[in-house]
Coordinates of C-alpha atoms in Angstrom, one line a residue:
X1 CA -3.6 -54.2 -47.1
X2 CA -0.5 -53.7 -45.3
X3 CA -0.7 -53.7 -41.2
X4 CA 1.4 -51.6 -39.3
X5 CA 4.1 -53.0 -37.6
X6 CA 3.5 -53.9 -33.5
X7 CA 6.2 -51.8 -31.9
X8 CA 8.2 -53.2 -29.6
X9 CA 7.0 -52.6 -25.9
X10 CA 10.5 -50.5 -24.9
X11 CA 10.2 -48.1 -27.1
X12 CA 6.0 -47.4 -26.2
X13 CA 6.6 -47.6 -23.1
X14 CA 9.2 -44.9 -23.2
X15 CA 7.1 -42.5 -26.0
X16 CA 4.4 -42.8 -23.3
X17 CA 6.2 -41.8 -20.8
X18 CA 7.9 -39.1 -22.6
X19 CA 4.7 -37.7 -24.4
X20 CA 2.5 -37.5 -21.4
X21 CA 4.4 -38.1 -18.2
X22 CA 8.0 -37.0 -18.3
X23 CA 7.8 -33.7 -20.7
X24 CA 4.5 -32.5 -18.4
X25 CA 6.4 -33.4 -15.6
X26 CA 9.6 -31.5 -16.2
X27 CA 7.8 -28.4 -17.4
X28 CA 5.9 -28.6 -14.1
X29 CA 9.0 -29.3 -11.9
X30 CA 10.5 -26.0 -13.7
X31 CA 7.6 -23.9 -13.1
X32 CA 7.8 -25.1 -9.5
X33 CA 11.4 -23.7 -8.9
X34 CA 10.4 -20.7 -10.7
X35 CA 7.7 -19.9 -8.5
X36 CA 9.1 -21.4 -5.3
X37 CA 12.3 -18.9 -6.3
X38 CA 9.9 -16.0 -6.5
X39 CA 8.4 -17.0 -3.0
X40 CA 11.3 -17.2 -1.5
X41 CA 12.9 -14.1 -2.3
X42 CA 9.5 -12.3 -1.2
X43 CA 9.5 -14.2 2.0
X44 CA 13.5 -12.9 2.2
X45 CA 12.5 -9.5 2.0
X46 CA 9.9 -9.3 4.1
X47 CA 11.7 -10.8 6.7
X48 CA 14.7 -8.2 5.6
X49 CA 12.2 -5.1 6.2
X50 CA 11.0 -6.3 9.4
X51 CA 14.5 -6.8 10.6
X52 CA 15.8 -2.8 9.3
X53 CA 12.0 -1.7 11.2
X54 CA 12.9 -3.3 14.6
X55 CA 16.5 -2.1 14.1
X56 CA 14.5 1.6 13.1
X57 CA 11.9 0.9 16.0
X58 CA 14.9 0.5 18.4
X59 CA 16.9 3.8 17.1
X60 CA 13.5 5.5 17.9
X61 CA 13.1 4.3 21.2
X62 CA 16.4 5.4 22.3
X63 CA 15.7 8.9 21.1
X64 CA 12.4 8.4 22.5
X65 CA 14.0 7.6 26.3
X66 CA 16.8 10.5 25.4
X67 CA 14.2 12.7 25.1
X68 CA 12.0 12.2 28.1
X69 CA 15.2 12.4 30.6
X70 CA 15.7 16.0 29.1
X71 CA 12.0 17.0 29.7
X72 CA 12.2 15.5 33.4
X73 CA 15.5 18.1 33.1
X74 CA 13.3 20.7 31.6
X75 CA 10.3 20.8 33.6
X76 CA 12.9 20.7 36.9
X77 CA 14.3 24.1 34.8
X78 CA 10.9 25.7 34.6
X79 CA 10.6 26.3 38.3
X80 CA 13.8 25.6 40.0
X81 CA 16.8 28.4 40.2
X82 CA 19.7 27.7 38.2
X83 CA 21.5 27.2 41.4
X84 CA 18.5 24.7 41.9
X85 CA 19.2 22.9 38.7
X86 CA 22.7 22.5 38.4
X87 CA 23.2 19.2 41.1
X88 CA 19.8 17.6 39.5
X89 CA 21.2 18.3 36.1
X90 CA 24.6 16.5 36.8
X91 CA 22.7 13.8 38.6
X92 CA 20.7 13.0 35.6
X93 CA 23.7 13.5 33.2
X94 CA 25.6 11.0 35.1
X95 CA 23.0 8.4 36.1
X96 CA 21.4 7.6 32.5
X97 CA 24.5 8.5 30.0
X98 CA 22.7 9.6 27.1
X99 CA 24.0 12.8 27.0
X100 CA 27.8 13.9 26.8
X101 CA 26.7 17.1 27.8
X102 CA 23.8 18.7 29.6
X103 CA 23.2 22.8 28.7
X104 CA 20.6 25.7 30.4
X105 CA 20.6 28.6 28.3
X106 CA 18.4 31.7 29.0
X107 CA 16.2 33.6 26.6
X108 CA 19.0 35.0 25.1
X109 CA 21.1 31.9 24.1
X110 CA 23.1 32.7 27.3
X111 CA 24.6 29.2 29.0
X112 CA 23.9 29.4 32.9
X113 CA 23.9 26.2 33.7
X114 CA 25.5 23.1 32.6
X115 CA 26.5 19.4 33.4
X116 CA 29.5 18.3 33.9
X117 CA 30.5 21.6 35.0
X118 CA 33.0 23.8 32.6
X119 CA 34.2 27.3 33.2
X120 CA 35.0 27.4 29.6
X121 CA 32.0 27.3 28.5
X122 CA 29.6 29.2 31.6
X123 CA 28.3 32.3 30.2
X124 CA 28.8 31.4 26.3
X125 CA 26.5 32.7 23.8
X126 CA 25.0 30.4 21.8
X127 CA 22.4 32.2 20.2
X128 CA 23.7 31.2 16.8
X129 CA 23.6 27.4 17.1
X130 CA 21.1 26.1 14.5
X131 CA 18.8 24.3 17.0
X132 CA 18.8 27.5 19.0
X133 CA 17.0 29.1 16.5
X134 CA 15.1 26.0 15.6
X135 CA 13.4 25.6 18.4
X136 CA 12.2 29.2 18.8
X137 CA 10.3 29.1 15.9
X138 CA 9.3 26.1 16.2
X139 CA 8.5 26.1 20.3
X140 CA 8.8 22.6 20.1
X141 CA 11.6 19.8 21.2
X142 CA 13.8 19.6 18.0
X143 CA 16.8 17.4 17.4
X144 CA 19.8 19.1 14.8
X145 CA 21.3 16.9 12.3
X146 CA 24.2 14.5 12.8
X147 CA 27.6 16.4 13.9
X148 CA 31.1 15.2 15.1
X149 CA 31.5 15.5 18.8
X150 CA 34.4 17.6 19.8
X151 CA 34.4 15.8 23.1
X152 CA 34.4 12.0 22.0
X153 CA 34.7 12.2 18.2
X154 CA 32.0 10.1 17.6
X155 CA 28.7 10.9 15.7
X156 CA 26.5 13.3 18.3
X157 CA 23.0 15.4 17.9
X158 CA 22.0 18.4 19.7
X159 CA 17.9 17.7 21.5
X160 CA 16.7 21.0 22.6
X161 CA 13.5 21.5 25.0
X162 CA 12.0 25.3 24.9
X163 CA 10.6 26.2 28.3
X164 CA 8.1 28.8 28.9
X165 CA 10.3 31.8 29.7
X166 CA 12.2 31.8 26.4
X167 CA 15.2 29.3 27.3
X168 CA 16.5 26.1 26.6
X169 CA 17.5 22.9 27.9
X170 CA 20.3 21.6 25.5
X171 CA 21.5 18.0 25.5
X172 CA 24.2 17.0 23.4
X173 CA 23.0 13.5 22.9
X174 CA 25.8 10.4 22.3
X175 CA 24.8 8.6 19.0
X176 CA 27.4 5.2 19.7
X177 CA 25.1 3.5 21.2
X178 CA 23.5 3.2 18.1
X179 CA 26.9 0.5 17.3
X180 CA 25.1 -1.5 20.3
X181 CA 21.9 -1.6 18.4
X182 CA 22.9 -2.5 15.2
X183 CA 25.4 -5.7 16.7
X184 CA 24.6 -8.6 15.6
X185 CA 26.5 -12.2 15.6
X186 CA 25.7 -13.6 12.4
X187 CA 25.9 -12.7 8.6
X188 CA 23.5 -10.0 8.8
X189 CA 24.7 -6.8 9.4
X190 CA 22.8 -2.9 9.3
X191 CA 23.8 0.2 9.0
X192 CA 22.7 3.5 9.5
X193 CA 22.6 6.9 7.7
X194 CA 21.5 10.7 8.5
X195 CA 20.1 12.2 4.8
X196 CA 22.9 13.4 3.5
X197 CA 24.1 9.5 4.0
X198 CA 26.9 9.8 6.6
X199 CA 27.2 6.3 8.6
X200 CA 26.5 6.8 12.0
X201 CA 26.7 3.4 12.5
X202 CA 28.3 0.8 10.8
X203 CA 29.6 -2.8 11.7
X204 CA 33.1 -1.1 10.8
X205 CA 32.9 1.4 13.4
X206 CA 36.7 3.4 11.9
X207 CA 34.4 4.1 9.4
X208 CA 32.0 5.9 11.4
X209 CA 34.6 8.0 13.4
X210 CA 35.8 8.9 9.5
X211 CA 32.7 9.9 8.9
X212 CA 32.4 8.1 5.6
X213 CA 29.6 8.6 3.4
X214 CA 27.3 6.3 1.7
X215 CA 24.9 8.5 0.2
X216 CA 25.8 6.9 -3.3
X217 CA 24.5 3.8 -2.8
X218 CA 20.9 2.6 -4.8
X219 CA 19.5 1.5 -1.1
X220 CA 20.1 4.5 0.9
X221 CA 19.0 6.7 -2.2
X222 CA 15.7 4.6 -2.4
X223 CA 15.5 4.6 1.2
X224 CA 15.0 8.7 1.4
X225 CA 11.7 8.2 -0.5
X226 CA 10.7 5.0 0.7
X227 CA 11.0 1.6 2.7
X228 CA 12.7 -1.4 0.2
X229 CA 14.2 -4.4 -0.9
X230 CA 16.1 -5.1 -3.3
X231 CA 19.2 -6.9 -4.6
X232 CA 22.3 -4.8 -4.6
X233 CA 25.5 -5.8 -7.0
X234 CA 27.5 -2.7 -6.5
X235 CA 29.9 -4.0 -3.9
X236 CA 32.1 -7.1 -3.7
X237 CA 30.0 -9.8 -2.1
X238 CA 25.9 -9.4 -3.8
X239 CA 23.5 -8.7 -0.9
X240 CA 19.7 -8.5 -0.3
X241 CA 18.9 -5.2 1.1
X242 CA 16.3 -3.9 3.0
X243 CA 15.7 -0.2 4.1
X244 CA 13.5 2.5 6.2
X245 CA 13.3 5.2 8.1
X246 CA 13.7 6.4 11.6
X247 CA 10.1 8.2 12.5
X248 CA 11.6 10.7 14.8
X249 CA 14.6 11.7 12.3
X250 CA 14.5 10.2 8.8
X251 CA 17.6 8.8 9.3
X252 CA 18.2 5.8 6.9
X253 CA 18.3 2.3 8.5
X254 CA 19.3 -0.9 5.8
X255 CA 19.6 -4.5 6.7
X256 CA 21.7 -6.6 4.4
X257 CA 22.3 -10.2 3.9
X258 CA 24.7 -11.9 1.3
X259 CA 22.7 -13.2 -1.3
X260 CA 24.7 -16.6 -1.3
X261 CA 23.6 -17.0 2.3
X262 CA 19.5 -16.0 1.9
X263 CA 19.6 -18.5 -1.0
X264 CA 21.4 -21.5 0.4
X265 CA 18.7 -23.2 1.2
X266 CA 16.9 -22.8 -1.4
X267 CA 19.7 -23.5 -3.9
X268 CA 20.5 -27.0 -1.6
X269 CA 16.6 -27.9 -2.3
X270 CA 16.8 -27.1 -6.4
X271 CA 19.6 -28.8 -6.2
X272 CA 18.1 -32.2 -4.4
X273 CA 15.1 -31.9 -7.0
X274 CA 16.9 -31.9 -9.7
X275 CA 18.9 -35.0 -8.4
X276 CA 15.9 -37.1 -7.3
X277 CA 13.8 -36.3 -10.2
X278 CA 15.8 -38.6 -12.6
X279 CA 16.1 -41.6 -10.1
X280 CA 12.0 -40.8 -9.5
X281 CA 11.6 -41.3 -13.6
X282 CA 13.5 -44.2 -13.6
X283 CA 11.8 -46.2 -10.8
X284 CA 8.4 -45.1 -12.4
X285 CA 9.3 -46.4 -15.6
X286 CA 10.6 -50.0 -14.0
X287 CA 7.7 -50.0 -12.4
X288 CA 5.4 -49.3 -15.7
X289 CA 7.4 -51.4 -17.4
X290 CA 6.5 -54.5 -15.1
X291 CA 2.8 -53.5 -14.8
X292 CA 2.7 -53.7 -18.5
X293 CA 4.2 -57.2 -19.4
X294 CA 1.8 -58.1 -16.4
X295 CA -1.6 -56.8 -17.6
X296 CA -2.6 -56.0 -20.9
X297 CA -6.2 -54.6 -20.8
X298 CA -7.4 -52.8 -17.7
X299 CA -10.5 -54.3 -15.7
X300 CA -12.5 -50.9 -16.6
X301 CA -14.9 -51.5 -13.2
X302 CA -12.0 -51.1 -11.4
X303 CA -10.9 -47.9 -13.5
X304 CA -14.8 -46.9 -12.8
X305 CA -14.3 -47.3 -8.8
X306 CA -11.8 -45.4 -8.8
X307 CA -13.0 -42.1 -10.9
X308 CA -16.4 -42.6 -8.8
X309 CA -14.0 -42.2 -5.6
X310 CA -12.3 -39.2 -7.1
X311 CA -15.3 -38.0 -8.1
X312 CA -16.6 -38.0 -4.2
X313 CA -13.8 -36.4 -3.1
X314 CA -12.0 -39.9 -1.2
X315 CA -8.0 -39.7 -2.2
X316 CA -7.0 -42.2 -0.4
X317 CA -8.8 -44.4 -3.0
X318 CA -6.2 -43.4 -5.5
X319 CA -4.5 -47.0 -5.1
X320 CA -7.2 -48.6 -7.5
X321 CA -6.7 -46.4 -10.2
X322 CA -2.5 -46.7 -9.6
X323 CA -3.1 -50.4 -9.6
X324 CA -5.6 -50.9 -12.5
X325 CA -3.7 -52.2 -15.4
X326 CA -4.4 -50.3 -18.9
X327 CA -2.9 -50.0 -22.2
X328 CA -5.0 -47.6 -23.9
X329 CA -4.2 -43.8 -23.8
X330 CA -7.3 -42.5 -22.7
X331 CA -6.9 -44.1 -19.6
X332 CA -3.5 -43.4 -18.9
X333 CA -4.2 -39.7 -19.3
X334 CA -6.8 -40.2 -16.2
X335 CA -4.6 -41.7 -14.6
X336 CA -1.5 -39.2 -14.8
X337 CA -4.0 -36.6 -14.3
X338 CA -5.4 -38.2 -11.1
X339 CA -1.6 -38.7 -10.0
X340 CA -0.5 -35.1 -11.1
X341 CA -3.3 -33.7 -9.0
X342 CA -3.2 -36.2 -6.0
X343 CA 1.1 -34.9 -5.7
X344 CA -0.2 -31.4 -6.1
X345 CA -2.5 -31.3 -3.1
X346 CA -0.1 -33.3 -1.1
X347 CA 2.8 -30.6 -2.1
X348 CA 0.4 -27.6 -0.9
X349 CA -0.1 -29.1 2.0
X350 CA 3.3 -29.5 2.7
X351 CA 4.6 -26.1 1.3
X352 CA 1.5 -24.6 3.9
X353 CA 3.2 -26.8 6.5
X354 CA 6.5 -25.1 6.3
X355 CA 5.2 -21.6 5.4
X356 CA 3.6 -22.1 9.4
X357 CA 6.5 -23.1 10.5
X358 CA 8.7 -20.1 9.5
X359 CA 6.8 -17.6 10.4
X360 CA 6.5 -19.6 13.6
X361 CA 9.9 -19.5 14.0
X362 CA 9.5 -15.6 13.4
X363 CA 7.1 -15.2 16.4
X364 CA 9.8 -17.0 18.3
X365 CA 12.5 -14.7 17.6
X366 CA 10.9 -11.1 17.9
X367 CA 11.5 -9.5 21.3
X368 CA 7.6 -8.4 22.0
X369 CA 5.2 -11.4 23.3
X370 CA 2.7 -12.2 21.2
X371 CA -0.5 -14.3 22.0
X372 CA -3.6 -15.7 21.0
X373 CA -6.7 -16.3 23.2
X374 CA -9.9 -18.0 22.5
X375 CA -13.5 -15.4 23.1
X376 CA -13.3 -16.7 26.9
X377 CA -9.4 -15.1 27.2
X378 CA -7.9 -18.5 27.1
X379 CA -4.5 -18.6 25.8
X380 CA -4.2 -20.7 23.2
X381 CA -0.8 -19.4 21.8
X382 CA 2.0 -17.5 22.8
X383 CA 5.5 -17.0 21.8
X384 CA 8.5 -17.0 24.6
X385 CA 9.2 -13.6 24.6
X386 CA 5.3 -13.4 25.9
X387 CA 5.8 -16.3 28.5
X388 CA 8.9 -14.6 29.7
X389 CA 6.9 -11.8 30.4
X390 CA 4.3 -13.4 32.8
X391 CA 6.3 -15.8 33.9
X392 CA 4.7 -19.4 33.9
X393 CA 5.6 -22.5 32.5
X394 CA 4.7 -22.8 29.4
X395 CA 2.5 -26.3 30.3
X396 CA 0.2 -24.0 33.0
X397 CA 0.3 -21.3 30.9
X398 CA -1.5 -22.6 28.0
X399 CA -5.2 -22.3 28.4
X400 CA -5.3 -20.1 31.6
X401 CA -7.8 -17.4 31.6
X402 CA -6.3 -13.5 32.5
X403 CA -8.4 -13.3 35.1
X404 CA -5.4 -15.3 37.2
X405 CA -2.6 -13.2 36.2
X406 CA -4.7 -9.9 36.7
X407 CA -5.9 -7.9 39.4
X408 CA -9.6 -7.5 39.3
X409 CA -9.3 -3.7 37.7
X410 CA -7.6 -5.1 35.3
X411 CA -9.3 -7.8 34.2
X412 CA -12.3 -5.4 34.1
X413 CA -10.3 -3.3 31.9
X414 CA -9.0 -6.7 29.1
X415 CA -12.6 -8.0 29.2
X416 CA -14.1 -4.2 28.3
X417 CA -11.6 -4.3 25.6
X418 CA -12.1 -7.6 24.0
X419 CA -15.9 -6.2 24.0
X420 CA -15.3 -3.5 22.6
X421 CA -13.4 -5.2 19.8
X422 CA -15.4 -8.0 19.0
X423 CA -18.6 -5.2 18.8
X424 CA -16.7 -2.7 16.6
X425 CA -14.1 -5.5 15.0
X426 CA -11.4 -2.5 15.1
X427 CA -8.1 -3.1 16.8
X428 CA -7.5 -1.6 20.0
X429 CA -3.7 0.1 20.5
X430 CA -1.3 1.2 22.7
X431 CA -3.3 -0.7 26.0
X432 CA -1.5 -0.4 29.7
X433 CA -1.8 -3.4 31.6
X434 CA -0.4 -4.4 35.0
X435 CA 0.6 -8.6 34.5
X436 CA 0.7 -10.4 38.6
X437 CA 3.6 -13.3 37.1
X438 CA 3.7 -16.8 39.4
X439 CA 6.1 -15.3 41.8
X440 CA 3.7 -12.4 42.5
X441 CA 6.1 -10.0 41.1
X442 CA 4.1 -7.2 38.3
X443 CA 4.9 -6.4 35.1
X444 CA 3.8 -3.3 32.7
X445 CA 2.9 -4.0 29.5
X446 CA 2.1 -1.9 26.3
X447 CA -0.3 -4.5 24.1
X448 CA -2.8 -3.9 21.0
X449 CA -5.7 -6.3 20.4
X450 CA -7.0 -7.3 17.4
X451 CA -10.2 -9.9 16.7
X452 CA -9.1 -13.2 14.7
X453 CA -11.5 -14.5 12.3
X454 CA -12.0 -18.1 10.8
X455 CA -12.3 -19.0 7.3
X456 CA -15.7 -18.0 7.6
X457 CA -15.4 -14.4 8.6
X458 CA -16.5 -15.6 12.6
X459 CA -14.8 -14.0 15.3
X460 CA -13.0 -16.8 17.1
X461 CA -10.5 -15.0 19.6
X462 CA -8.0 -12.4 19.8
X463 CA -4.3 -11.6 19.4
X464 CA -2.1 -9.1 20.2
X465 CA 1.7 -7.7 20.8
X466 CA 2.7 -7.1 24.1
X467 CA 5.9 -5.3 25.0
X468 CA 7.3 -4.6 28.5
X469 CA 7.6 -1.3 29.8
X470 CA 8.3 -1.9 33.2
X471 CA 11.3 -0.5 33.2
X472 CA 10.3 2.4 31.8
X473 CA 7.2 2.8 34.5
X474 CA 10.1 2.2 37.0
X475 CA 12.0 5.1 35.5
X476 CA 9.5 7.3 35.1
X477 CA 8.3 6.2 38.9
X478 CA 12.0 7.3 39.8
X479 CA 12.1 10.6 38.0
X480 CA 8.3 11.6 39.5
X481 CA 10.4 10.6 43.2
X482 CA 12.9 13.5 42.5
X483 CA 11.3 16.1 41.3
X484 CA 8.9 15.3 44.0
X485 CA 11.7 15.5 46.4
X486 CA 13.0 18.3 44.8
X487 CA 9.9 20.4 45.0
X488 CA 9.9 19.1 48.9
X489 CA 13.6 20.6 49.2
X490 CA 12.6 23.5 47.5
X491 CA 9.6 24.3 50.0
X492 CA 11.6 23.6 52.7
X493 CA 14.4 26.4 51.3
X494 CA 11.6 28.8 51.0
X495 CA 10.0 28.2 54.5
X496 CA 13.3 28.4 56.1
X497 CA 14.1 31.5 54.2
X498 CA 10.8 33.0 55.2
X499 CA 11.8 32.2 59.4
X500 CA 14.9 33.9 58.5
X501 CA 13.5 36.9 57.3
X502 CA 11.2 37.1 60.4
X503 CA 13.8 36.7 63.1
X504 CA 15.7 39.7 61.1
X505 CA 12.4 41.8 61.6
X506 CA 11.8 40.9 65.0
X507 CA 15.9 42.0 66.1
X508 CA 15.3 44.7 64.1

């Protein structure tokens, strides 16, 4: 009978490697990219939508602050004379800037007061403004759409405050501050839209004072229904975009990045893959080469040690199987399986590493604090932003209790909270806290608390987002001054008014 021919050991060695090694190993490699691809661009576009809702967050807070300076205005309207009101209004119009203009109009749309003074307009009707009418049906604070100031020619809205006998306190509110908001020194850049998708902001601000429109555009068109991300091709350079809304307005808010910049890095480590791979295959098959002219039948108790120890869950016994020689293919299909699954867990564990790391790197670079502490109120982690905030080194910081940067009251208050949240495992939101930093100095801060569980469902600590409001407790703190002082100037007016009237009766 004839035998078959021995083939030479080359040309095994290379079907070997081909059939159950290399081919596997490519497929696997390809599948990784894919799925690292996938990853990455859903890791991009979160990160895009939590840029355009900071960037939304921010547009609301300044209409939010706009806003509360015109009720300090209003409730100073609802008792004071207009001759009262005029030198607070003109105070408050020039110390905070929000508004170009400052109007008092009576029931019937009648301006009687206004800051900065204009004869032009004293005694206008302006009954048949929009927002006039808007905010008597509604009797609530309204803000009109987006409208070219005559004054500065920049995008402007109208905030009106009803008060209780029919008027209204009118502030023409500046929008350009919103170009302040949306600056930004690197190849990200946002923009932002009313809903008919007029820019009123825009890294080209000539476009804004043209009052170009965008409404076209897939993002803002998706972004009147709904926050998104998604690629956009219609322009010159590809971006990923990102869009939401303004709470307070609807206006449109979209972040973009150039595609070619949010995949660099990703295209830089395909890229180093794909060159390492081959130089990988060819040291693997020099080395199989060697192990086979060296050994031709594998000592099968050593195979057996080895499957026992990967059996028992020890990986770090994986040399024995690497190093036990073998020339059938059973036993090299063990053996690329053990390999295949030993790379695998090492790769997850690295691709867990780095997914920490950036969304470390997130943490860093938000603006609240954010912080961890263990069930006893021990930090044990916190971002800068919250280190800034109470102001310690971040070496002393680390593992003190709140009961050293609190007053007693509130320390109470944090330690009834964390109770209260560990009992009912809710989150606890919008929390006012008074922080004592190291230089004895005290900071307000507006925090949530949530419980943080470990893998098996125990409570273990606590985190939460803490913002600083202090200067917005200070301006509040300044407002409640005046109108104090203002009621004080007023009693005094009335009192003296009242002597006056006497000394006319008693001459009399």
């Amino acid at each position: 009978m004839h035998q078959p021919r021995p083939r030479p050991l080359n040309r095994m060695l290379l079907q070997l490697l081909l059939r159950r090694l290399f081919l596997p190993s490519l497929i696997l490699t390809l599948g990784v990219i894919v799925l690292t691809g996938f990853l990455w661009g859903k890791l991009l576009g979160d990160r895009q939508l939590l840029l355009a809702r900071s960037i939304a967050r921010a547009v609301d807070d300044y209409l939010e602050h706009a806003t509360r300076v015109l009720g300090a205005v209003a409730q100073i309207a609802e008792m004071a004379t207009p001759r009262e009101l005029s030198p607070y209004m003109y105070a408050t119009w020039q110390t905070y800037g929000y508004f170009d203009t400052l109007y008092h109009l009576n029931e019937e749309g009648i301006v009687i007061t206004m800051a900065p003074p204009s004869p032009r307009y004293q005694g206008l009707d302006m009954s048949n403004q929009p927002y006039f009418q808007q905010a008597k049906v509604q009797g609530e604070v309204t803000i009109s759409p987006p409208f070219a100031s005559l004054r500065t020619g920049q995008p402007a809205v109208y905030v009106a405050w009803p008060l209780a006998n029919g008027g209204l306190v009118v502030g023409e509110l500046n929008l350009s501050a919103l170009q302040e908001i949306i600056a930004t020194s690197g190849e990200e850049q946002y923009f932002i839209t009313d809903r008919a998708g007029n820019l009123l902001a825009h890294p080209q601000s000539n476009l804004v004072a043209q009052r170009a429109n965008v409404g076209h555009l897939e993002i803002v068109q998706r972004g009147l229904t709904t926050e998104a991300t998604l690629p956009c091709f219609t322009r010159e350079n590809p971006t990923l975009s990102s869009v939401t809304q303004v709470k307070k307005t609807d206006w449109i808010v979209v972040a973009e990045i150039p595609l070619l910049t949010a995949y660099r890095s990703y295209s830089w480590l395909v890229g180093i893959a794909l060159l390492l791979e081959p130089l990988i295959w060819l040291t693997l098959t020099l080395s199989f080469r060697h192990q086979l002219r060296r050994r031709v039948v594998a000592p099968l108790h050593q195979l057996s040690q080895g499957i026992s120890a990967l059996a028992a869950g020890n990986f770090d016994q994986g040399q024995i199987l690497t190093d036990s020689p073998a020339a059938f293919t059973e036993i090299n299909t063990l053996k690329d399986n053990f390999q295949r699954m030993s790379h695998a867990i090492q790769a997850r564990q690295a691709a867990l590493q780095a997914s920490e790391e950036k969304y470390r790197t997130i943490l860093e670079n938000i603006q609240d604090g954010y912080y961890e502490v263990d069930l006893a109120g021990n930090f044990t982690f916190f971002n800068q932003a919250m280190r800034r905030i109470i102001g310690y080194p971040e070496d002393e910081l680390m593992g003190m209790n709140n009961r050293q940067y609190m007053d007693a009251e509130t320390a109470r208050q944090v330690y009834q909270t964390f109770n209260t949240v560990y009992r009912t495992g809710k989150p606890a939101r919008a929390l006012g806290w008074e922080l004592i930093r190291k230089d004895g100095s005290r900071r307000f801060v507006e925090t949530s608390v949530s419980l943080i569980r470990d893998s098996t469902g125990e409570p273990v600590g606590f985190r939460g987002i803490a913002r600083d409001i202090t200067s917005r407790k200070q301006r509040e703190e300044e407002i409640r001054q005046r109108t104090a002082q203002l009621e004080a100037l007023r009693q005094v007016g009335l009192e003296l008014t009242a002597q006056l009237d006497v000394n006319v009766l008693l001459h009399s």
